[in-house]
Short mmCIF file of C-alpha atoms and ligand atoms in Angstrom, two decimals:
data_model
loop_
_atom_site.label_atom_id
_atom_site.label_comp_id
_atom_site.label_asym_id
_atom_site.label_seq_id
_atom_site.Cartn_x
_atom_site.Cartn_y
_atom_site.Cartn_z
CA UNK A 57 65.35 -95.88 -53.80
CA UNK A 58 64.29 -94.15 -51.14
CA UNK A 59 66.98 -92.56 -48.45
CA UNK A 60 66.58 -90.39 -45.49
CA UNK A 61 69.55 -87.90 -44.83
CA UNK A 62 70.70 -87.26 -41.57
CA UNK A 63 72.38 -84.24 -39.99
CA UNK A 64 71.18 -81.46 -42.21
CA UNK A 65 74.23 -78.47 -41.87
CA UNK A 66 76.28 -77.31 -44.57
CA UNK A 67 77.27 -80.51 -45.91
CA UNK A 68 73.94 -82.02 -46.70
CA UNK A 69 72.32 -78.20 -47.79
CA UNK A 70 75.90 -77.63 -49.98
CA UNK A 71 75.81 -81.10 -51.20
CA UNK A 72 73.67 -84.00 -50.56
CA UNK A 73 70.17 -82.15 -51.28
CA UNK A 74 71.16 -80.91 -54.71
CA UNK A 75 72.76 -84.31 -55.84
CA UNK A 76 69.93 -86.30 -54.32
CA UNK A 77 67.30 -83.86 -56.24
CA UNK A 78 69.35 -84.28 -59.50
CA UNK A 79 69.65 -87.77 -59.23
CA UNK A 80 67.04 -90.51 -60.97
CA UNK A 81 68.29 -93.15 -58.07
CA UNK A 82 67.65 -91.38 -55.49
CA UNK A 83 64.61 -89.62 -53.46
CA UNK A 84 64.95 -87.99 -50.47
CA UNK A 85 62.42 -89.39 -48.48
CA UNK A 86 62.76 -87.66 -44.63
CA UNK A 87 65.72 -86.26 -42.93
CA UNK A 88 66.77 -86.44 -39.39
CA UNK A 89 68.08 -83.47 -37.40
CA UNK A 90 67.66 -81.92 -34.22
CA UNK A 91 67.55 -78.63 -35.75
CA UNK A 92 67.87 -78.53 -39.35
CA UNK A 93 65.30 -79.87 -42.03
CA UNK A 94 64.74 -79.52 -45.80
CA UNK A 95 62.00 -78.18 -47.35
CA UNK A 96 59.29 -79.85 -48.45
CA UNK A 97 60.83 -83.72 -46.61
CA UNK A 98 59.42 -85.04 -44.01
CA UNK A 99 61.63 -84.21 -41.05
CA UNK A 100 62.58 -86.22 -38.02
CA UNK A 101 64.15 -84.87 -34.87
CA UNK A 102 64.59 -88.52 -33.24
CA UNK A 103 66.89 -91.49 -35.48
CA UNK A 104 65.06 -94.08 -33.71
CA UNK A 105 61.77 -92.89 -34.52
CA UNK A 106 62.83 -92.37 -37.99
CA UNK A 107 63.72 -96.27 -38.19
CA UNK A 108 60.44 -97.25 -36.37
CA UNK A 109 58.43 -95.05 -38.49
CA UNK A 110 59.67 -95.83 -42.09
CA UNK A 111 60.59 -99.30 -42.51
CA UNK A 112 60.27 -98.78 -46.80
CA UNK A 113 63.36 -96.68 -46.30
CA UNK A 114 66.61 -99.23 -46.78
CA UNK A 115 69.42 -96.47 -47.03
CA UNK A 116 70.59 -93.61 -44.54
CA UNK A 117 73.56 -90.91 -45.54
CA UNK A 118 74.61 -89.78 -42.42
CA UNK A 119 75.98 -85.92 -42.82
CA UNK A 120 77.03 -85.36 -39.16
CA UNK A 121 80.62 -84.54 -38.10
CA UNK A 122 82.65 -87.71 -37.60
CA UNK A 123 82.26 -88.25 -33.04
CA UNK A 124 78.86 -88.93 -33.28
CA UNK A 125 78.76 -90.77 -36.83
CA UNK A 126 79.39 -94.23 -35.55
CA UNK A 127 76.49 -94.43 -32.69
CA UNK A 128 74.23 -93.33 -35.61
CA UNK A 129 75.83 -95.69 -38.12
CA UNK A 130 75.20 -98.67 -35.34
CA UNK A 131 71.84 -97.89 -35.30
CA UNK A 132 71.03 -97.83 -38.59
CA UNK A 133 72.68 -101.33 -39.29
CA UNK A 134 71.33 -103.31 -36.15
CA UNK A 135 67.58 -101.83 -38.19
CA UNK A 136 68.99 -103.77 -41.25
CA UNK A 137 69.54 -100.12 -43.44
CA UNK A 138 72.70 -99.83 -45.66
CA UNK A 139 74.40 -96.65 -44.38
CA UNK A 140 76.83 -94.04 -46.19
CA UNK A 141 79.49 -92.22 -44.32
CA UNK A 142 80.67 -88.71 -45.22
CA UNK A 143 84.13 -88.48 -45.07
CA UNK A 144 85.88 -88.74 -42.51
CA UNK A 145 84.09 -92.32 -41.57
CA UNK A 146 84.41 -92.38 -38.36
CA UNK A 147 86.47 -90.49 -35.46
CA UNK A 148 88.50 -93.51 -34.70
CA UNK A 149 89.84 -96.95 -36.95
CA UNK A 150 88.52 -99.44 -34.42
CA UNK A 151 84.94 -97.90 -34.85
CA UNK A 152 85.14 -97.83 -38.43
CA UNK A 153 86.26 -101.46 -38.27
CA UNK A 154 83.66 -102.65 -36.08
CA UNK A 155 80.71 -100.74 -38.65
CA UNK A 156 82.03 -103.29 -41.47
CA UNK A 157 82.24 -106.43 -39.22
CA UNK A 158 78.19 -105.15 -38.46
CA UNK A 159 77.77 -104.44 -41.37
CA UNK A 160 78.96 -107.65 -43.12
CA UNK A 161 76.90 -109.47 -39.98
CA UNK A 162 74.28 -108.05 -41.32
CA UNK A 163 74.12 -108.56 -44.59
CA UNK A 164 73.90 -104.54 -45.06
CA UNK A 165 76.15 -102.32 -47.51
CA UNK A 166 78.19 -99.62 -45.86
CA UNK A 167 80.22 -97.07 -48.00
CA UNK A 168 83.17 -94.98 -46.51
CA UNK A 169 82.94 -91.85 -48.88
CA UNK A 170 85.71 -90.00 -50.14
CA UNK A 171 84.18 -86.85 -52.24
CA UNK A 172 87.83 -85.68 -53.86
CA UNK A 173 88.33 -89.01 -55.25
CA UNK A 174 85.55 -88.39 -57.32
CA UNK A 175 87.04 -85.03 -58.68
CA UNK A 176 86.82 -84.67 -62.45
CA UNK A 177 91.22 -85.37 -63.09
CA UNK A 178 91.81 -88.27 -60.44
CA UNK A 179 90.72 -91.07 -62.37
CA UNK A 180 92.97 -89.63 -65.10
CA UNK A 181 95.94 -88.76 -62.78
CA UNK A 182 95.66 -92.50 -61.53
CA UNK A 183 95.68 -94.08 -65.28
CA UNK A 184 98.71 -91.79 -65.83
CA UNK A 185 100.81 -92.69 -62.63
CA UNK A 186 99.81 -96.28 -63.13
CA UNK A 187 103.13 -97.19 -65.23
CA UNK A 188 105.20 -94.28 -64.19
CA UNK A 189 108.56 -94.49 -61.40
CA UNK A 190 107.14 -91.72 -59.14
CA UNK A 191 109.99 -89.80 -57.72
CA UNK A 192 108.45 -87.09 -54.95
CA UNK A 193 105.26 -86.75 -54.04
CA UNK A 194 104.20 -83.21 -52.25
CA UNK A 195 100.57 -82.07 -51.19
CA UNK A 196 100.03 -78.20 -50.82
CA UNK A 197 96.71 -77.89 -49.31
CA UNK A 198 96.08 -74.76 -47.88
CA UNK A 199 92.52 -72.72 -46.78
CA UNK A 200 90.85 -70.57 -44.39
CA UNK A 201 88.73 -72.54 -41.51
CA UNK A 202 86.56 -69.64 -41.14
CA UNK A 203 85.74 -69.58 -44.70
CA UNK A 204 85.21 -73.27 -45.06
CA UNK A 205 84.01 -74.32 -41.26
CA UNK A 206 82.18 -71.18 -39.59
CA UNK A 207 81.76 -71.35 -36.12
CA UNK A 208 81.81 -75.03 -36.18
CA UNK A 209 83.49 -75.70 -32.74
CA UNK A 210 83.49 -79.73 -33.62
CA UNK A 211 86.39 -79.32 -35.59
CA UNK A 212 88.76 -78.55 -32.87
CA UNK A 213 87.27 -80.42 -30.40
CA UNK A 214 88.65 -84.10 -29.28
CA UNK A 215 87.61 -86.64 -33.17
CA UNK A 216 87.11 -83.57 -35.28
CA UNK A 217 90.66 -83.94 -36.91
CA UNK A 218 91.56 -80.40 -37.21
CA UNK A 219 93.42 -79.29 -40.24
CA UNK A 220 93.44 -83.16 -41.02
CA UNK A 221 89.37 -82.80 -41.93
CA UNK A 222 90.67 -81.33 -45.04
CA UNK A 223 93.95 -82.54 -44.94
CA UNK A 224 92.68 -86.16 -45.50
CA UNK A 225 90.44 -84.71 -48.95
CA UNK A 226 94.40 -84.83 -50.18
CA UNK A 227 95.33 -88.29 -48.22
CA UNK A 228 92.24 -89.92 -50.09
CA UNK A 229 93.62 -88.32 -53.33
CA UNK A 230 97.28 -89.58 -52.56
CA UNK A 231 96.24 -92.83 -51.67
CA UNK A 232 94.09 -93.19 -54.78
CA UNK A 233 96.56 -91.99 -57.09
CA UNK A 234 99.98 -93.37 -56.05
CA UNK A 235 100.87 -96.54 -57.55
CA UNK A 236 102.21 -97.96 -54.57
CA UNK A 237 101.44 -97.67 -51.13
CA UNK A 238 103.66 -95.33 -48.51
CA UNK A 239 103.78 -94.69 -44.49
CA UNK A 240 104.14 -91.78 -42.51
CA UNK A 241 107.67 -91.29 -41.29
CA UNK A 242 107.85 -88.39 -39.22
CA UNK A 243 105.06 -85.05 -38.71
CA UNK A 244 104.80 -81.84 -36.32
CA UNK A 245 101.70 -80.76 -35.53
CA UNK A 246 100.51 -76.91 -34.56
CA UNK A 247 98.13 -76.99 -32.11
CA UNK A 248 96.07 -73.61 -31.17
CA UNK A 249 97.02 -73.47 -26.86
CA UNK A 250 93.28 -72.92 -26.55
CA UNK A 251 91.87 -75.85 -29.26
CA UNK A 252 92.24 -79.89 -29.61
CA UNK A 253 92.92 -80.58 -32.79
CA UNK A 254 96.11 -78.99 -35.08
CA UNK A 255 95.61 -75.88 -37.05
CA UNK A 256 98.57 -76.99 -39.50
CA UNK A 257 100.02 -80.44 -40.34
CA UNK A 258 103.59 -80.92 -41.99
CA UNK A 259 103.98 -84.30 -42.83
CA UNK A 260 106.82 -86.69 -44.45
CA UNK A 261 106.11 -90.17 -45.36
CA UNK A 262 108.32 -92.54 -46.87
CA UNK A 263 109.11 -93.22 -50.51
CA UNK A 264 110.25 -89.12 -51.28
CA UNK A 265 105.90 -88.05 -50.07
CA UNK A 266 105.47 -85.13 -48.06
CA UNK A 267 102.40 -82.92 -47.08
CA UNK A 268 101.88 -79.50 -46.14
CA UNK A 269 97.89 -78.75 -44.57
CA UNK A 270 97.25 -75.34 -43.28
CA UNK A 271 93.93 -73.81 -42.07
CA UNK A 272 94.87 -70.66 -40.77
CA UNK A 273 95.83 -70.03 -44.22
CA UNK A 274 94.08 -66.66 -45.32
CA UNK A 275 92.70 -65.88 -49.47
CA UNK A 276 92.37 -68.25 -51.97
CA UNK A 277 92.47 -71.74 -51.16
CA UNK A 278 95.44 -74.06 -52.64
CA UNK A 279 94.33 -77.41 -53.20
CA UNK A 280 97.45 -78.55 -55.09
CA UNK A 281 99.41 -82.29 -55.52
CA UNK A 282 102.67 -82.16 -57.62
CA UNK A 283 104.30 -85.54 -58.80
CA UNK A 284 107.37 -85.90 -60.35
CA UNK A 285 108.15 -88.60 -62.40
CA UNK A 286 110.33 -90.84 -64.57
CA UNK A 287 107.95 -89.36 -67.61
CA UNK A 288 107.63 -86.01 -66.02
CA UNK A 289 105.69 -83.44 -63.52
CA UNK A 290 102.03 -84.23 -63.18
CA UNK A 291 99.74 -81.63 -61.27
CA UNK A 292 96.55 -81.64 -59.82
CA UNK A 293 94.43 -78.17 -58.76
CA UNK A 294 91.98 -77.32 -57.20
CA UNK A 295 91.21 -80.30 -55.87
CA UNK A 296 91.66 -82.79 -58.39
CA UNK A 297 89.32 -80.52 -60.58
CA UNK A 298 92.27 -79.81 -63.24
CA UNK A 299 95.36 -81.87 -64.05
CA UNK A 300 98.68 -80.78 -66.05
CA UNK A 301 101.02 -82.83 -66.90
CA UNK A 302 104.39 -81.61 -68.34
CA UNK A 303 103.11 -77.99 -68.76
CA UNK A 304 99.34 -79.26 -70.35
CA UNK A 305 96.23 -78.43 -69.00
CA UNK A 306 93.21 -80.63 -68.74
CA UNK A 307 90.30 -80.65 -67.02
CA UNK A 308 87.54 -77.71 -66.12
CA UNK A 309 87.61 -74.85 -63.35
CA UNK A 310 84.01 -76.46 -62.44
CA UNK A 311 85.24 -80.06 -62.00
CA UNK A 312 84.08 -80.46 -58.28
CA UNK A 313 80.53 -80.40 -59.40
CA UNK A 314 80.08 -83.81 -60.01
CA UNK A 315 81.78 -85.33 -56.18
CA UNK A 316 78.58 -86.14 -54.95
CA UNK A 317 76.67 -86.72 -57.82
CA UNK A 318 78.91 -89.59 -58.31
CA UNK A 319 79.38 -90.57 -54.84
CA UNK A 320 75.40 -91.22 -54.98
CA UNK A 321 75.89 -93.21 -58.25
CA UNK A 322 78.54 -95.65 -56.41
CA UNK A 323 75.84 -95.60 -53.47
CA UNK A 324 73.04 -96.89 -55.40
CA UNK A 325 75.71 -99.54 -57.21
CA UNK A 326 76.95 -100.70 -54.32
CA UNK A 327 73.41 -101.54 -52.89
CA UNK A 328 72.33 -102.90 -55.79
CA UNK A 329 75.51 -105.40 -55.40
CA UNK A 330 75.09 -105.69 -52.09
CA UNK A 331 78.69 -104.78 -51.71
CA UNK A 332 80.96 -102.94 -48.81
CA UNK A 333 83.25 -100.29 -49.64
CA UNK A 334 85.58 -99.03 -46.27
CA UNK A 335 88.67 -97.52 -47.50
CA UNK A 336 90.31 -96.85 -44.71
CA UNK A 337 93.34 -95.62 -46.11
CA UNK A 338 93.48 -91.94 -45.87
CA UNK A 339 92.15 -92.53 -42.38
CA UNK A 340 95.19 -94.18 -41.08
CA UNK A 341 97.33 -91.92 -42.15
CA UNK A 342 95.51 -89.27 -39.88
CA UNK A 343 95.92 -91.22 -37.23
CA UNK A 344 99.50 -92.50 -37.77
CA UNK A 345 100.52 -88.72 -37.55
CA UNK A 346 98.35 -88.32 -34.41
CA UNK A 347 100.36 -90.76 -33.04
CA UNK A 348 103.56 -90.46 -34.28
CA UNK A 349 103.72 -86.23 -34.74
CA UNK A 350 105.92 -83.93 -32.62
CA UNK A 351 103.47 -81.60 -30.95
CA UNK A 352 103.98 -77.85 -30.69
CA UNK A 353 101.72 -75.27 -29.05
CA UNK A 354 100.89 -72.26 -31.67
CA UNK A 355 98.92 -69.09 -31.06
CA UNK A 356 95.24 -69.45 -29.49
CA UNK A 357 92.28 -69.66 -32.60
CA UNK A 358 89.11 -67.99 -32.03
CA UNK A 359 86.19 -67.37 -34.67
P1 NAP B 238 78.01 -79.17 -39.57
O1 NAP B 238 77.20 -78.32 -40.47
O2 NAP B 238 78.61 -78.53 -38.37
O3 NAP B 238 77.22 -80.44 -39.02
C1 NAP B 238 76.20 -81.11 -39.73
C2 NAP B 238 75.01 -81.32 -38.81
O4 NAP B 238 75.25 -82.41 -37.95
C3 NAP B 238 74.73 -80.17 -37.89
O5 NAP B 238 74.00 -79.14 -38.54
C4 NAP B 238 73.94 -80.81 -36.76
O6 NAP B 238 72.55 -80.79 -37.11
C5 NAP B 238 74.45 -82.25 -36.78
N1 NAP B 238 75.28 -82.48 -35.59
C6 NAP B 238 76.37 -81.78 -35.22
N2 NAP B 238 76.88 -82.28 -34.08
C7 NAP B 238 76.08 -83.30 -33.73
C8 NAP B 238 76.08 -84.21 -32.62
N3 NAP B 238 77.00 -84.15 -31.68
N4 NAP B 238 75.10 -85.15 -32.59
C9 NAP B 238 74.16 -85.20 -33.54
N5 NAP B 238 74.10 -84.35 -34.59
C10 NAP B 238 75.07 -83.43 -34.68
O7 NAP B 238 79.17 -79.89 -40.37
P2 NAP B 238 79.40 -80.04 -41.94
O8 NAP B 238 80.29 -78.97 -42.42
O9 NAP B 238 78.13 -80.29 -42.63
O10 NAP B 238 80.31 -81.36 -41.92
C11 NAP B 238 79.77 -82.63 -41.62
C12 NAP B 238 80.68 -83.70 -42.21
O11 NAP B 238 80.79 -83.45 -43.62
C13 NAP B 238 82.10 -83.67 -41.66
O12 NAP B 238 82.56 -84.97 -41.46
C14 NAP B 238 82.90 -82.96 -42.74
O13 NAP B 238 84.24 -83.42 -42.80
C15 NAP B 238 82.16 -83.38 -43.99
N6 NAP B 238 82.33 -82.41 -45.08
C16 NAP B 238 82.16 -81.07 -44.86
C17 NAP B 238 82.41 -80.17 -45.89
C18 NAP B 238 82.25 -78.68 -45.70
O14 NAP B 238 82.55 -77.91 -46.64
N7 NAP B 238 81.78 -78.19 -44.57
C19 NAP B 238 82.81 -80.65 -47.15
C20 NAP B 238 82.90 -82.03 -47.35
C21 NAP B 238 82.67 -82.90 -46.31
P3 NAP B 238 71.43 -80.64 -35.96
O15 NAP B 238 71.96 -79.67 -34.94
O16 NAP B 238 70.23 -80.14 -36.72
O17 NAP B 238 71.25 -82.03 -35.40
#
């Protein structure tokens, strides 16, 4: 099938081009950016013209930072195109609920990614939980915004989530992986006096969950979820890339490879069923502790 990409940044040059390249569903047929293209694809600096121009192309991956995602999104499904959302969907629920009722209006699929659930150990970290009494639940996620986000301004400005951009990698984990659903009891929120959006989260939801997201954290990332258990501690690293459970290691160092490989492979499923797939989980949570966190005023952030 052919797809066009649009917003080409770090995302779509980190991710999206090599799993598109690699994959036998998909080619990359034009992109759409106002400054960045991709070698050797035809490259649009317009969306509209893009949909005029290239009617043969039924799917658009939208790679831009979550404010203006949904006016693209809208777009694409009034021109009848299936459309795939990086994560976060959308800056807001209400616009991410009014893309599906398009969406299903229009007969069009629409797919409300979530890379880290496709991390090598969370389908096995799911099976395993599946039976088990968990007792405490507590997220450790922990990297440097400089390292991960340079210079991109977006993230601290009004729908670029802060801390919670990563943060909610670990919500769509913990909402994949927990047998039962939980809600967000109480959460303060560090907010740079110069910025937006919160540098750190520290959230505690109900049912013995708790979350810690930091991204003024400096060295090696932590991208840790501990569980304990009737049947034991099961851990997840780096990401969901390796899993131990009562002192037992699975899982490989390189396990984040294959996100968006399989993200792509659910893509070209899900428009081959014609199906819809808005999990809007992790995304509530985000906005629970927008609503309901204490907010404190921590030291300004510059680049
Ligand atoms: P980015 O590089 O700052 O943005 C991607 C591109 O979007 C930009 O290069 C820009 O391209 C376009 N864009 C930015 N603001 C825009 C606006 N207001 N209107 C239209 N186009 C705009 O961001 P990113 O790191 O790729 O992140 C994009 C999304 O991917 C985010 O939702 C993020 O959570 C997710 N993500 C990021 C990472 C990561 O490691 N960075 C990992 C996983 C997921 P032009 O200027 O050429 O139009």
């Amino acid at each position: 099938m052919d797809i066009a990409l649009i917003g080409i940044g770090k995302i779509a040059l980190d991710q999206h081009v090599p799993a598109l390249t690699a994959s036998a569903d998909w080619n990359l047929a034009a992109t759409c950016s106002r400054h960045g293209a991709v070698d050797g694809v035809d490259a649009y600096t317009d969306f509209d013209t893009l949909l005029a121009d290239r009617p043969e192309i039924r799917v658009i991956s939208l790679c831009l930072p979550p404010a203006p995602r949904f006016d693209y999104a809208a777009r694409a499904i009034a021109a009848g195109r299936h459309v795939m959302l990086e994560k976060p969907p959308g800056a807001t629920l209400s616009e991410c609920h009014r893309l599906e009722d398009m969406a299903r209006a229009a007969g069009v699929s629409l797919f409300a990614t979530w890379h880290s659930r496709e991390a090598d150990m969370v389908p096995a970290a799911q099976d395993w939980l599946a039976d088990k009494v968990v007792h405490k639940l507590h997220i450790d996620w922990r990297e440097d915004v400089r390292k991960w986000h340079p210079g991109q301004d977006w993230c601290f400005e009004p729908g670029g989530m802060g801390v919670f951009d990563p943060g909610i990698n670990a919500l769509s984990i913990m909402t994949r992986i927990l047998p039962r659903p939980v809600h967000l009891s109480s959460a303060v929120l560090d907010f740079p006096a110069n910025r937006h959006t919160p540098i750190t989260a520290d959230l505690r939801f109900s049912d013995g969950v708790s979350a810690w997201f930091n991204w003024a954290h400096q060295g090696t990332e932590h991208w840790d979820i501990e569980v304990e258990t009737d049947s034991g501690t099961l851990t997840l690293h780096e990401g969901g890339a390796r899993m131990v459970i009562n002192g037992e290691t699975q899982g490989r160092a390189d396990g984040l490879h294959g996100e968006y490989p399989r993200l792509y492979k659910n893509m070209a499923q899900l428009v081959a069923a014609g199906g819809i797939d808005m999990d809007l989980a992790p995304l509530r949570h985000v906005a629970d502790a927008f609503m309901l966190g204490e907010r404190r005023e921590a030291a300004p952030f510059d680049w």
